[in-house]
mmCIF file of C-alpha atoms in Angstrom:
data_model
loop_
_atom_site.group_PDB
_atom_site.id
_atom_site.type_symbol
_atom_site.label_atom_id
_atom_site.label_comp_id
_atom_site.label_asym_id
_atom_site.label_seq_id
_atom_site.Cartn_x
_atom_site.Cartn_y
_atom_site.Cartn_z
ATOM 1 C CA MET X 1 0.932 -0.206 34.634
ATOM 2 C CA TRP X 2 -2.407 -1.696 36.103
ATOM 3 C CA GLN X 3 -2.333 1.142 38.371
ATOM 4 C CA ILE X 4 -1.670 4.095 36.008
ATOM 5 C CA PHE X 5 -4.945 2.706 33.706
ATOM 6 C CA HIS X 6 -7.255 2.529 36.426
ATOM 7 C CA LYS X 7 -6.214 5.835 37.712
ATOM 8 C CA LEU X 8 -6.972 7.319 34.165
ATOM 9 C CA GLY X 9 -10.740 5.726 34.944
ATOM 10 C CA SER X 10 -11.228 8.167 37.706
ATOM 11 C CA PRO X 11 -13.117 11.217 36.681
ATOM 12 C CA LYS X 12 -12.115 13.698 39.095
ATOM 13 C CA TRP X 13 -8.406 12.978 38.031
ATOM 14 C CA PHE X 14 -8.969 13.256 34.275
ATOM 15 C CA PHE X 15 -10.942 16.377 35.244
ATOM 16 C CA GLY X 16 -7.395 18.221 37.061
ATOM 17 C CA ILE X 17 -5.231 16.781 34.289
ATOM 18 C CA ALA X 18 -8.002 18.042 31.245
ATOM 19 C CA SER X 19 -7.847 21.827 32.704
ATOM 20 C CA THR X 20 -4.060 21.415 32.721
ATOM 21 C CA LEU X 21 -4.174 20.695 29.541
ATOM 22 C CA MET X 22 -6.684 22.300 27.642
ATOM 23 C CA PRO X 23 -5.176 26.241 27.163
ATOM 24 C CA TRP X 24 -1.808 24.390 25.208
ATOM 25 C CA LEU X 25 -3.991 22.403 22.811
ATOM 26 C CA LEU X 26 -5.721 25.058 22.160
ATOM 27 C CA TRP X 27 -3.393 27.565 21.586
ATOM 28 C CA ALA X 28 -1.227 25.295 19.825
ATOM 29 C CA GLY X 29 -3.836 24.129 18.098
ATOM 30 C CA VAL X 30 -5.241 27.321 16.381
ATOM 31 C CA ALA X 31 -1.502 28.853 15.493
ATOM 32 C CA MET X 32 -0.648 25.004 13.755
ATOM 33 C CA LEU X 33 -4.107 25.073 12.140
ATOM 34 C CA ALA X 34 -4.080 28.793 10.900
ATOM 35 C CA VAL X 35 -0.325 29.104 9.614
ATOM 36 C CA GLY X 36 -1.268 26.011 7.604
ATOM 37 C CA ILE X 37 -4.123 26.687 6.343
ATOM 38 C CA GLY X 38 -3.357 30.159 6.147
ATOM 39 C CA TRP X 39 0.023 28.800 4.010
ATOM 40 C CA GLY X 40 -2.379 26.910 1.900
ATOM 41 C CA LEU X 41 -4.939 28.596 1.066
ATOM 42 C CA ALA X 42 -3.057 32.087 0.589
ATOM 43 C CA PHE X 43 0.570 31.406 -0.765
ATOM 44 C CA ALA X 44 1.118 27.392 -1.725
ATOM 45 C CA PRO X 45 0.980 27.157 -5.802
ATOM 46 C CA GLN X 46 -1.478 26.142 -7.882
ATOM 47 C CA ASP X 47 -1.870 23.735 -9.224
ATOM 48 C CA TYR X 48 -0.712 22.546 -12.419
ATOM 49 C CA LEU X 49 -4.793 21.087 -13.576
ATOM 50 C CA GLN X 50 -7.044 22.147 -11.454
ATOM 51 C CA GLY X 51 -5.954 25.931 -10.606
ATOM 52 C CA ASN X 52 -6.723 27.308 -7.352
ATOM 53 C CA SER X 53 -9.822 24.991 -6.584
ATOM 54 C CA TYR X 54 -7.629 22.011 -4.960
ATOM 55 C CA ARG X 55 -6.520 24.362 -2.323
ATOM 56 C CA ILE X 56 -10.114 22.838 -0.553
ATOM 57 C CA ILE X 57 -7.973 19.984 0.043
ATOM 58 C CA PHE X 58 -6.399 22.331 3.157
ATOM 59 C CA ILE X 59 -9.993 21.391 5.007
ATOM 60 C CA HIS X 60 -11.153 18.643 2.862
ATOM 61 C CA VAL X 61 -8.835 16.465 4.043
ATOM 62 C CA PRO X 62 -7.842 17.091 7.956
ATOM 63 C CA SER X 63 -11.414 16.792 8.539
ATOM 64 C CA ALA X 64 -12.085 13.523 6.872
ATOM 65 C CA PHE X 65 -8.657 12.176 8.366
ATOM 66 C CA LEU X 66 -9.599 13.073 11.522
ATOM 67 C CA ALA X 67 -13.466 12.442 10.876
ATOM 68 C CA GLN X 68 -11.793 8.254 10.731
ATOM 69 C CA SER X 69 -9.640 9.092 13.740
ATOM 70 C CA VAL X 70 -11.810 9.800 16.259
ATOM 71 C CA TYR X 71 -14.268 6.687 15.023
ATOM 72 C CA ILE X 72 -11.135 4.510 15.966
ATOM 73 C CA MET X 73 -10.592 6.348 19.152
ATOM 74 C CA MET X 74 -14.466 5.726 19.839
ATOM 75 C CA ALA X 75 -13.929 2.238 19.242
ATOM 76 C CA VAL X 76 -10.918 1.551 21.620
ATOM 77 C CA ALA X 77 -13.013 3.596 24.144
ATOM 78 C CA GLY X 78 -15.945 1.689 23.131
ATOM 79 C CA LEU X 79 -14.018 -1.518 23.636
ATOM 80 C CA VAL X 80 -12.304 -0.390 26.976
ATOM 81 C CA THR X 81 -16.317 0.173 28.080
ATOM 82 C CA LEU X 82 -17.038 -3.128 27.760
ATOM 83 C CA VAL X 83 -14.204 -4.846 29.201
ATOM 84 C CA TRP X 84 -13.200 -2.971 31.697
ATOM 85 C CA ARG X 85 -16.335 -1.211 32.340
ATOM 86 C CA MET X 86 -14.960 2.157 32.842
ATOM 87 C CA LYS X 87 -16.894 4.999 32.788
ATOM 88 C CA LEU X 88 -14.584 7.692 31.252
ATOM 89 C CA ALA X 89 -14.273 5.657 27.771
ATOM 90 C CA ASP X 90 -18.152 6.173 27.954
ATOM 91 C CA VAL X 91 -18.015 9.621 29.045
ATOM 92 C CA PHE X 92 -15.554 10.460 25.786
ATOM 93 C CA VAL X 93 -17.802 8.525 23.036
ATOM 94 C CA LYS X 94 -20.818 10.294 24.478
ATOM 95 C CA SER X 95 -18.792 13.407 24.252
ATOM 96 C CA VAL X 96 -16.866 13.189 20.675
ATOM 97 C CA ALA X 97 -19.590 11.329 18.720
ATOM 98 C CA PRO X 98 -21.205 14.619 18.136
ATOM 99 C CA VAL X 99 -17.690 16.234 16.722
ATOM 100 C CA GLY X 100 -17.287 13.107 14.481
ATOM 101 C CA ALA X 101 -20.318 13.607 12.699
ATOM 102 C CA VAL X 102 -19.274 17.521 12.391
ATOM 103 C CA LEU X 103 -16.378 16.236 10.797
ATOM 104 C CA THR X 104 -17.582 13.670 8.695
ATOM 105 C CA PHE X 105 -20.416 16.088 7.342
ATOM 106 C CA LEU X 106 -17.767 19.062 6.755
ATOM 107 C CA ALA X 107 -15.476 16.156 4.907
ATOM 108 C CA LEU X 108 -18.871 14.898 2.737
ATOM 109 C CA PHE X 109 -19.462 18.631 1.727
ATOM 110 C CA THR X 110 -16.116 20.055 0.841
ATOM 111 C CA GLY X 111 -15.713 17.015 -1.368
ATOM 112 C CA ALA X 112 -18.707 17.585 -3.218
ATOM 113 C CA VAL X 113 -17.787 21.098 -3.616
ATOM 114 C CA TRP X 114 -14.740 20.384 -5.095
ATOM 115 C CA GLY X 115 -16.667 17.558 -6.768
ATOM 116 C CA LYS X 116 -18.558 19.983 -9.060
ATOM 117 C CA PRO X 117 -16.017 21.870 -10.523
ATOM 118 C CA THR X 118 -13.163 19.015 -10.812
ATOM 119 C CA TRP X 119 -15.732 15.676 -11.628
ATOM 120 C CA GLY X 120 -18.308 17.636 -13.148
ATOM 121 C CA THR X 121 -20.332 16.290 -10.699
ATOM 122 C CA TRP X 122 -21.936 16.972 -7.031
ATOM 123 C CA TRP X 123 -22.280 13.667 -5.913
ATOM 124 C CA ILE X 124 -21.386 9.980 -7.208
ATOM 125 C CA TRP X 125 -22.507 6.337 -5.583
ATOM 126 C CA ASP X 126 -18.837 5.457 -5.920
ATOM 127 C CA ALA X 127 -17.239 2.947 -2.835
ATOM 128 C CA ARG X 128 -15.147 5.879 -1.158
ATOM 129 C CA LEU X 129 -18.358 8.711 -1.027
ATOM 130 C CA THR X 130 -20.992 5.939 0.550
ATOM 131 C CA SER X 131 -18.345 4.470 3.204
ATOM 132 C CA MET X 132 -18.081 8.054 3.965
ATOM 133 C CA LEU X 133 -21.781 8.610 4.163
ATOM 134 C CA ILE X 134 -22.423 5.263 6.071
ATOM 135 C CA LEU X 135 -19.779 6.746 8.816
ATOM 136 C CA LEU X 136 -21.864 9.679 9.217
ATOM 137 C CA PHE X 137 -24.814 7.863 9.475
ATOM 138 C CA LEU X 138 -22.631 5.788 12.842
ATOM 139 C CA TYR X 139 -21.985 8.585 13.728
ATOM 140 C CA PHE X 140 -25.982 10.037 14.307
ATOM 141 C CA GLY X 141 -26.832 6.303 15.214
ATOM 142 C CA VAL X 142 -24.282 6.485 18.294
ATOM 143 C CA ILE X 143 -25.224 9.978 19.464
ATOM 144 C CA ALA X 144 -29.145 9.050 18.948
ATOM 145 C CA LEU X 145 -28.564 5.088 20.481
ATOM 146 C CA GLY X 146 -26.982 7.265 23.020
ATOM 147 C CA ALA X 147 -29.746 9.581 24.103
ATOM 148 C CA ALA X 148 -32.570 6.768 23.393
ATOM 149 C CA ILE X 149 -31.461 4.790 26.247
ATOM 150 C CA SER X 150 -31.662 6.764 29.981
ATOM 151 C CA ASP X 151 -29.727 3.912 32.326
ATOM 152 C CA GLU X 152 -26.306 5.282 32.057
ATOM 153 C CA LYS X 153 -24.874 1.469 31.671
ATOM 154 C CA SER X 154 -27.195 -0.034 29.370
ATOM 155 C CA SER X 155 -26.462 2.651 27.414
ATOM 156 C CA ALA X 156 -22.932 2.843 27.860
ATOM 157 C CA ARG X 157 -23.252 -0.846 26.840
ATOM 158 C CA ALA X 158 -25.506 -0.478 23.969
ATOM 159 C CA VAL X 159 -23.243 2.718 22.542
ATOM 160 C CA ALA X 160 -19.859 0.347 22.838
ATOM 161 C CA VAL X 161 -21.361 -2.299 20.602
ATOM 162 C CA LEU X 162 -22.757 -0.453 18.108
ATOM 163 C CA VAL X 163 -19.529 1.381 17.689
ATOM 164 C CA LEU X 164 -17.248 -1.791 18.377
ATOM 165 C CA VAL X 165 -19.536 -3.079 15.019
ATOM 166 C CA GLY X 166 -19.346 0.218 12.650
ATOM 167 C CA VAL X 167 -15.253 0.621 13.088
ATOM 168 C CA VAL X 168 -15.661 -2.188 10.461
ATOM 169 C CA ASN X 169 -16.391 0.699 8.006
ATOM 170 C CA ILE X 170 -12.936 2.282 8.866
ATOM 171 C CA PRO X 171 -10.874 -0.108 6.603
ATOM 172 C CA ILE X 172 -13.696 0.116 3.662
ATOM 173 C CA ILE X 173 -13.323 3.591 3.792
ATOM 174 C CA LYS X 174 -9.382 3.514 3.564
ATOM 175 C CA TYR X 175 -9.235 0.857 0.787
ATOM 176 C CA SER X 176 -12.158 1.487 -0.921
ATOM 177 C CA VAL X 177 -10.007 3.647 -3.520
ATOM 178 C CA GLU X 178 -7.963 0.917 -4.129
ATOM 179 C CA TRP X 179 -10.707 -2.337 -4.004
ATOM 180 C CA TRP X 180 -12.755 -1.200 -6.543
ATOM 181 C CA ASN X 181 -12.625 1.078 -9.299
ATOM 182 C CA THR X 182 -13.892 4.351 -7.728
ATOM 183 C CA LEU X 183 -14.113 7.707 -9.671
ATOM 184 C CA HIS X 184 -12.347 9.071 -6.306
ATOM 185 C CA GLN X 185 -8.516 8.833 -6.585
ATOM 186 C CA PRO X 186 -6.392 7.038 -4.680
ATOM 187 C CA ALA X 187 -4.614 8.780 -1.622
ATOM 188 C CA THR X 188 -1.912 10.889 -2.238
ATOM 189 C CA PHE X 189 -0.032 10.223 0.743
ATOM 190 C CA LYS X 190 0.895 6.596 1.549
ATOM 191 C CA LEU X 191 3.598 5.519 4.520
ATOM 192 C CA THR X 192 5.755 3.712 2.340
ATOM 193 C CA GLU X 193 6.445 6.471 -0.260
ATOM 194 C CA LYS X 194 6.904 9.620 -0.444
ATOM 195 C CA PRO X 195 3.696 11.937 -1.416
ATOM 196 C CA SER X 196 3.029 12.506 -4.975
ATOM 197 C CA MET X 197 2.862 16.129 -3.853
ATOM 198 C CA PRO X 198 5.665 18.763 -3.270
ATOM 199 C CA PRO X 199 6.607 19.891 0.519
ATOM 200 C CA GLU X 200 5.438 23.312 -0.369
ATOM 201 C CA MET X 201 1.790 21.528 -0.478
ATOM 202 C CA TRP X 202 2.311 19.113 1.674
ATOM 203 C CA VAL X 203 3.757 20.839 4.969
ATOM 204 C CA PRO X 204 0.869 23.375 5.311
ATOM 205 C CA LEU X 205 -1.803 20.253 4.339
ATOM 206 C CA LEU X 206 0.392 18.495 7.659
ATOM 207 C CA LEU X 207 0.100 21.154 9.831
ATOM 208 C CA SER X 208 -3.457 21.941 9.417
ATOM 209 C CA VAL X 209 -3.467 17.942 9.749
ATOM 210 C CA LEU X 210 -1.788 18.432 13.359
ATOM 211 C CA GLY X 211 -3.749 21.423 14.218
ATOM 212 C CA LEU X 212 -6.973 20.270 13.633
ATOM 213 C CA TYR X 213 -6.055 17.152 16.002
ATOM 214 C CA LEU X 214 -4.682 19.413 18.373
ATOM 215 C CA ILE X 215 -7.969 21.646 18.127
ATOM 216 C CA PHE X 216 -10.153 18.271 18.538
ATOM 217 C CA GLY X 217 -8.408 17.607 21.677
ATOM 218 C CA TRP X 218 -9.117 20.445 23.229
ATOM 219 C CA LEU X 219 -12.890 20.082 22.325
ATOM 220 C CA ALA X 220 -12.489 16.358 23.784
ATOM 221 C CA CYS X 221 -11.638 17.271 26.814
ATOM 222 C CA LEU X 222 -14.008 20.493 27.450
ATOM 223 C CA ARG X 223 -17.007 18.442 26.352
ATOM 224 C CA MET X 224 -15.767 15.381 28.505
ATOM 225 C CA GLN X 225 -15.551 17.943 31.304
ATOM 226 C CA THR X 226 -18.760 19.082 30.841
ATOM 227 C CA GLU X 227 -20.084 15.421 30.886
ATOM 228 C CA ILE X 228 -18.453 14.939 34.378
ATOM 229 C CA LEU X 229 -20.093 17.771 35.416
ATOM 230 C CA ALA X 230 -23.628 16.774 34.377
ATOM 231 C CA ARG X 231 -23.049 12.965 35.786
ATOM 232 C CA GLU X 232 -20.833 13.568 38.798
ATOM 233 C CA GLY X 233 -23.301 16.416 39.837
ATOM 234 C CA ARG X 234 -23.797 14.825 43.610
ATOM 235 C CA THR X 235 -20.498 13.660 44.179
ATOM 236 C CA ARG X 236 -18.169 15.647 46.880
ATOM 237 C CA TRP X 237 -15.225 16.700 45.129
ATOM 238 C CA VAL X 238 -17.783 18.371 42.079
ATOM 239 C CA LYS X 239 -19.916 20.251 45.028
ATOM 240 C CA GLU X 240 -16.439 21.369 46.190
ATOM 241 C CA LEU X 241 -15.283 22.426 42.530
ATOM 242 C CA VAL X 242 -18.344 24.537 42.211
ATOM 243 C CA GLN X 243 -18.416 26.106 45.550
ATOM 244 C CA ALA X 244 -13.987 26.764 45.160
ATOM 245 C CA GLN X 245 -15.014 28.652 41.680
ATOM 246 C CA GLY X 246 -17.929 30.349 43.476
ATOM 247 C CA ASN X 247 -16.222 32.330 46.046
ATOM 248 C CA MET J 1 -6.093 -9.197 34.080
ATOM 249 C CA HIS J 2 -8.858 -10.385 35.915
ATOM 250 C CA PRO J 3 -10.623 -13.566 34.712
ATOM 251 C CA ILE J 4 -13.918 -12.338 33.821
ATOM 252 C CA ARG J 5 -12.394 -9.130 32.042
ATOM 253 C CA LYS J 6 -10.546 -11.888 29.917
ATOM 254 C CA LYS J 7 -14.086 -13.398 29.168
ATOM 255 C CA ARG J 8 -15.402 -10.230 28.392
ATOM 256 C CA LEU J 9 -12.416 -9.433 25.861
ATOM 257 C CA THR J 10 -12.621 -12.701 24.093
ATOM 258 C CA ILE J 11 -16.394 -12.134 23.319
ATOM 259 C CA VAL J 12 -15.812 -8.615 22.128
ATOM 260 C CA LEU J 13 -12.743 -10.112 19.567
ATOM 261 C CA VAL J 14 -15.008 -13.040 18.589
ATOM 262 C CA LEU J 15 -17.416 -10.175 17.468
ATOM 263 C CA LEU J 16 -15.168 -8.104 15.689
ATOM 264 C CA ALA J 17 -13.912 -10.761 13.801
ATOM 265 C CA GLY J 18 -17.702 -11.994 13.161
ATOM 266 C CA VAL J 19 -18.631 -8.642 11.778
ATOM 267 C CA SER J 20 -15.220 -8.072 9.810
ATOM 268 C CA VAL J 21 -16.016 -11.782 8.074
ATOM 269 C CA ALA J 22 -19.696 -10.940 7.525
ATOM 270 C CA VAL J 23 -19.419 -7.550 5.811
ATOM 271 C CA ALA J 24 -16.010 -8.852 3.871
ATOM 272 C CA LEU J 25 -18.032 -11.363 1.942
ATOM 273 C CA THR J 26 -20.869 -9.072 1.512
ATOM 274 C CA THR J 27 -18.776 -7.030 -0.428
ATOM 275 C CA TYR J 28 -17.018 -9.230 -2.419
ATOM 276 C CA ALA J 29 -20.153 -11.262 -3.617
ATOM 277 C CA LEU J 30 -20.844 -7.395 -4.002
ATOM 278 C CA ARG J 31 -17.840 -6.306 -5.805
ATOM 279 C CA GLN J 32 -19.649 -5.816 -9.320
ATOM 280 C CA ASN J 33 -21.428 -3.420 -7.661
ATOM 281 C CA ILE J 34 -19.526 -1.803 -6.120
ATOM 282 C CA ASN J 35 -17.648 -1.051 -8.748
ATOM 283 C CA LEU J 36 -18.373 2.210 -10.214
ATOM 284 C CA PHE J 37 -17.029 1.502 -13.998
ATOM 285 C CA TYR J 38 -16.696 -1.169 -16.667
ATOM 286 C CA ASP J 39 -12.604 -0.759 -17.700
ATOM 287 C CA PRO J 40 -12.139 -0.913 -21.532
ATOM 288 C CA SER J 41 -10.632 -4.678 -21.142
ATOM 289 C CA GLN J 42 -13.769 -5.570 -19.374
ATOM 290 C CA ILE J 43 -15.639 -4.430 -21.897
ATOM 291 C CA ALA J 44 -13.791 -5.886 -24.620
ATOM 292 C CA GLU J 45 -13.715 -9.113 -23.571
ATOM 293 C CA GLY J 46 -17.971 -8.913 -23.155
ATOM 294 C CA GLU J 47 -18.482 -8.790 -19.545
ATOM 295 C CA ALA J 48 -20.425 -5.600 -19.808
ATOM 296 C CA PRO J 49 -23.993 -6.047 -21.092
ATOM 297 C CA VAL J 50 -25.224 -4.673 -23.734
ATOM 298 C CA ASP J 51 -27.608 -1.693 -23.636
ATOM 299 C CA VAL J 52 -27.667 -1.890 -20.078
ATOM 300 C CA ARG J 53 -26.987 1.645 -18.260
ATOM 301 C CA ILE J 54 -23.274 1.055 -17.399
ATOM 302 C CA ARG J 55 -20.387 3.606 -16.523
ATOM 303 C CA ALA J 56 -16.952 3.054 -18.307
ATOM 304 C CA GLY J 57 -14.014 4.448 -17.167
ATOM 305 C CA GLY J 58 -10.114 4.968 -18.518
ATOM 306 C CA MET J 59 -7.860 7.144 -20.067
ATOM 307 C CA VAL J 60 -8.773 8.767 -22.794
ATOM 308 C CA GLU J 61 -6.462 8.076 -26.004
ATOM 309 C CA GLU J 62 -4.085 10.466 -26.902
ATOM 310 C CA GLY J 63 -5.304 11.889 -30.623
ATOM 311 C CA SER J 64 -8.352 10.408 -30.524
ATOM 312 C CA VAL J 65 -11.188 13.382 -29.428
ATOM 313 C CA LEU J 66 -13.068 14.136 -32.563
ATOM 314 C CA ARG J 67 -15.353 17.339 -32.236
ATOM 315 C CA ASP J 68 -18.047 18.098 -34.469
ATOM 316 C CA PRO J 69 -17.815 21.461 -35.687
ATOM 317 C CA GLU J 70 -21.607 22.173 -36.056
ATOM 318 C CA SER J 71 -22.867 20.776 -32.442
ATOM 319 C CA LEU J 72 -22.051 19.754 -28.839
ATOM 320 C CA LYS J 73 -21.062 16.022 -30.354
ATOM 321 C CA VAL J 74 -17.972 14.490 -29.222
ATOM 322 C CA GLU J 75 -16.336 11.227 -30.199
ATOM 323 C CA PHE J 76 -13.126 9.616 -28.021
ATOM 324 C CA LYS J 77 -12.087 6.906 -27.415
ATOM 325 C CA VAL J 78 -11.447 5.842 -23.442
ATOM 326 C CA THR J 79 -8.424 3.096 -23.158
ATOM 327 C CA ASP J 80 -6.600 1.339 -20.255
ATOM 328 C CA PHE J 81 -3.502 0.520 -22.632
ATOM 329 C CA THR J 82 -4.371 -2.811 -23.463
ATOM 330 C CA SER J 83 -7.673 -2.364 -25.287
ATOM 331 C CA SER J 84 -9.921 1.250 -25.836
ATOM 332 C CA VAL J 85 -13.949 1.581 -26.301
ATOM 333 C CA LEU J 86 -15.195 4.695 -28.831
ATOM 334 C CA VAL J 87 -17.332 6.460 -26.644
ATOM 335 C CA GLU J 88 -19.920 8.917 -28.180
ATOM 336 C CA TYR J 89 -21.496 12.112 -26.302
ATOM 337 C CA THR J 90 -22.839 15.033 -26.629
ATOM 338 C CA GLY J 91 -23.072 17.806 -24.144
ATOM 339 C CA ILE J 92 -20.604 20.033 -21.687
ATOM 340 C CA LEU J 93 -17.097 18.061 -21.225
ATOM 341 C CA PRO J 94 -15.881 18.967 -17.159
ATOM 342 C CA ASP J 95 -12.991 21.019 -17.139
ATOM 343 C CA LEU J 96 -10.601 18.431 -16.947
ATOM 344 C CA PHE J 97 -11.391 16.452 -19.543
ATOM 345 C CA ALA J 98 -8.184 16.120 -22.021
ATOM 346 C CA GLU J 99 -6.454 14.169 -23.760
ATOM 347 C CA GLY J 100 -4.312 11.883 -21.201
ATOM 348 C CA GLN J 101 -6.353 12.445 -18.368
ATOM 349 C CA GLY J 102 -9.591 9.801 -16.820
ATOM 350 C CA VAL J 103 -12.539 9.784 -17.621
ATOM 351 C CA VAL J 104 -15.986 8.229 -15.937
ATOM 352 C CA ALA J 105 -18.785 8.015 -18.717
ATOM 353 C CA MET J 106 -21.986 6.263 -18.450
ATOM 354 C CA GLY J 107 -24.212 5.670 -20.896
ATOM 355 C CA ARG J 108 -25.041 2.486 -22.646
ATOM 356 C CA LEU J 109 -22.758 0.040 -25.286
ATOM 357 C CA ASP J 110 -24.606 -0.604 -28.847
ATOM 358 C CA GLU J 111 -24.398 -3.614 -30.367
ATOM 359 C CA ASN J 112 -21.312 -2.730 -32.775
ATOM 360 C CA GLY J 113 -19.490 -1.970 -29.333
ATOM 361 C CA ARG J 114 -19.737 1.866 -28.971
ATOM 362 C CA PHE J 115 -20.121 3.254 -25.552
ATOM 363 C CA VAL J 116 -23.373 5.762 -26.207
ATOM 364 C CA ALA J 117 -22.453 8.211 -22.926
ATOM 365 C CA ASP J 118 -25.114 10.827 -21.022
ATOM 366 C CA GLN J 119 -22.682 12.056 -18.488
ATOM 367 C CA VAL J 120 -19.075 12.322 -18.586
ATOM 368 C CA LEU J 121 -17.087 12.881 -15.313
ATOM 369 C CA ALA J 122 -13.571 13.381 -15.589
ATOM 370 C CA LYS J 123 -11.269 11.697 -13.060
ATOM 371 C CA HIS J 124 -8.512 12.969 -11.110
ATOM 372 C CA ASP J 125 -5.331 11.360 -10.028
ATOM 373 C CA GLU J 126 -3.008 11.437 -6.354
ATOM 374 C CA ASN J 127 -0.751 13.628 -8.535
ATOM 375 C CA TYR J 128 -0.328 17.388 -7.304
ATOM 376 C CA MET J 129 1.824 19.689 -8.591
ATOM 377 C CA PRO J 130 2.726 23.044 -9.216
ATOM 378 C CA PRO J 131 2.749 24.373 -13.217
ATOM 379 C CA GLU J 132 5.785 25.400 -13.207
ATOM 380 C CA VAL J 133 7.075 21.782 -12.247
ATOM 381 C CA ASN J 134 4.639 20.459 -15.209
ATOM 382 C CA GLU J 135 6.172 22.795 -17.801
ATOM 383 C CA ALA J 136 9.396 22.016 -16.884
ATOM 384 C CA LEU J 137 8.794 18.422 -17.077
ATOM 385 C CA GLU J 138 7.128 18.656 -19.686
ATOM 386 C CA LYS J 139 9.605 20.837 -21.747
ATOM 387 C CA ALA J 140 12.591 17.644 -20.393
ATOM 388 C CA ALA J 141 10.157 15.417 -22.200
ATOM 389 C CA GLY J 142 9.800 17.066 -25.596
ATOM 390 C CA LYS J 143 13.730 17.877 -25.399
ATOM 391 C CA ARG J 144 14.070 14.354 -24.979
ATOM 392 C CA ALA J 145 11.898 13.663 -27.941
ATOM 393 C CA ALA J 146 13.808 15.902 -30.073
ATOM 394 C CA MET J 147 16.799 14.267 -28.951
ATOM 395 C CA SER J 148 15.907 10.651 -30.052
ATOM 396 C CA GLY J 149 14.038 12.133 -33.291
ATOM 397 C CA ALA J 150 17.800 13.579 -34.036
ATOM 398 C CA GLU J 151 19.303 11.082 -33.676
ATOM 399 C CA SER J 152 16.938 8.720 -35.496
ATOM 400 C CA ASP J 153 17.564 10.743 -38.331
ATOM 401 C CA ALA J 154 20.943 10.823 -38.482
ATOM 402 C CA ALA J 155 20.642 7.081 -38.392
ATOM 403 C CA ALA J 156 18.430 6.798 -41.336
ATOM 404 C CA SER J 157 20.735 9.501 -43.063
ATOM 405 C CA TYR J 158 23.488 6.434 -43.496
#
């Protein structure tokens, strides 16, 4: 078992696996996202209270969901960096941090656009919105710290510590709507109960969440490959790969 | 697992536990500031300060909305089904504002226990459904009410 784990850490091995996976991730992701968002925006029924404006959830929920999942994945990679000193884990953290930041921004932005007609305000300092804003700043912090330290090893460790400290924010985001009084409504989807939404609304929503996951997977592979090429430019396998592509 | 890695893992886990405890204690100490609004029971018990800008939140009580025909002034009661507080507001209400809907009002509590609001926000709940379903639900509820009404009428005629 440990052997597979260490093999996973080899950039060359990962590069090959990523190349085979990427087309599948991309096309399956694009198809699911197109069906999910198309269905959600055009065919799903209106909401009895909000009318059409609720449709923004088909973009808001997937991006907010992914924004938090990406951070959890980064925290796991950070743990691997600190304990096993695996280079690939740091490559993952550095590659996906900007993606996570964009997703968090998208969640905050779509939320604000929805909040204006529904609540009557773009922004309110309630626990859910504020903790989500902290997540955005954590992503910015990870990107900035990673770029500020030029030594690869110390940069990896510093970023890993920051990511791990910040992971405390994730349960706060999740449970903020239950622990405190907030303007943001509680979760529509719970693991133990039926969603408080009919299937013709939650099926397209689920499709767009899964589609966005797959597209994230593709984007992560692509960005990690780029990062690996930049870091391992002097090794023999990269030179051979580049020569093979050149011919 | 290699002993060095085991040691590193322990250090990381201890760090994580320490940070979690620190954050938990901080948020616990600040809980009154993190809560966005006071609910009507807290106001009734006198937990909310008088003449300080605060928020009050709850459900708009059925049949409590009074609109001034001459101006934009509105009065309504906000309830959490144990106590309620009278809210006075002048201005445009959000689209979702209705009796039986959640609201969060920002303003000051005066000495008489009236809440003078300068901003009213609608609070949406986690339920979504198509309009037809809602109509069907209301119809069913109406039928049930009519039936129980008929029964009590029948009982009264005896």
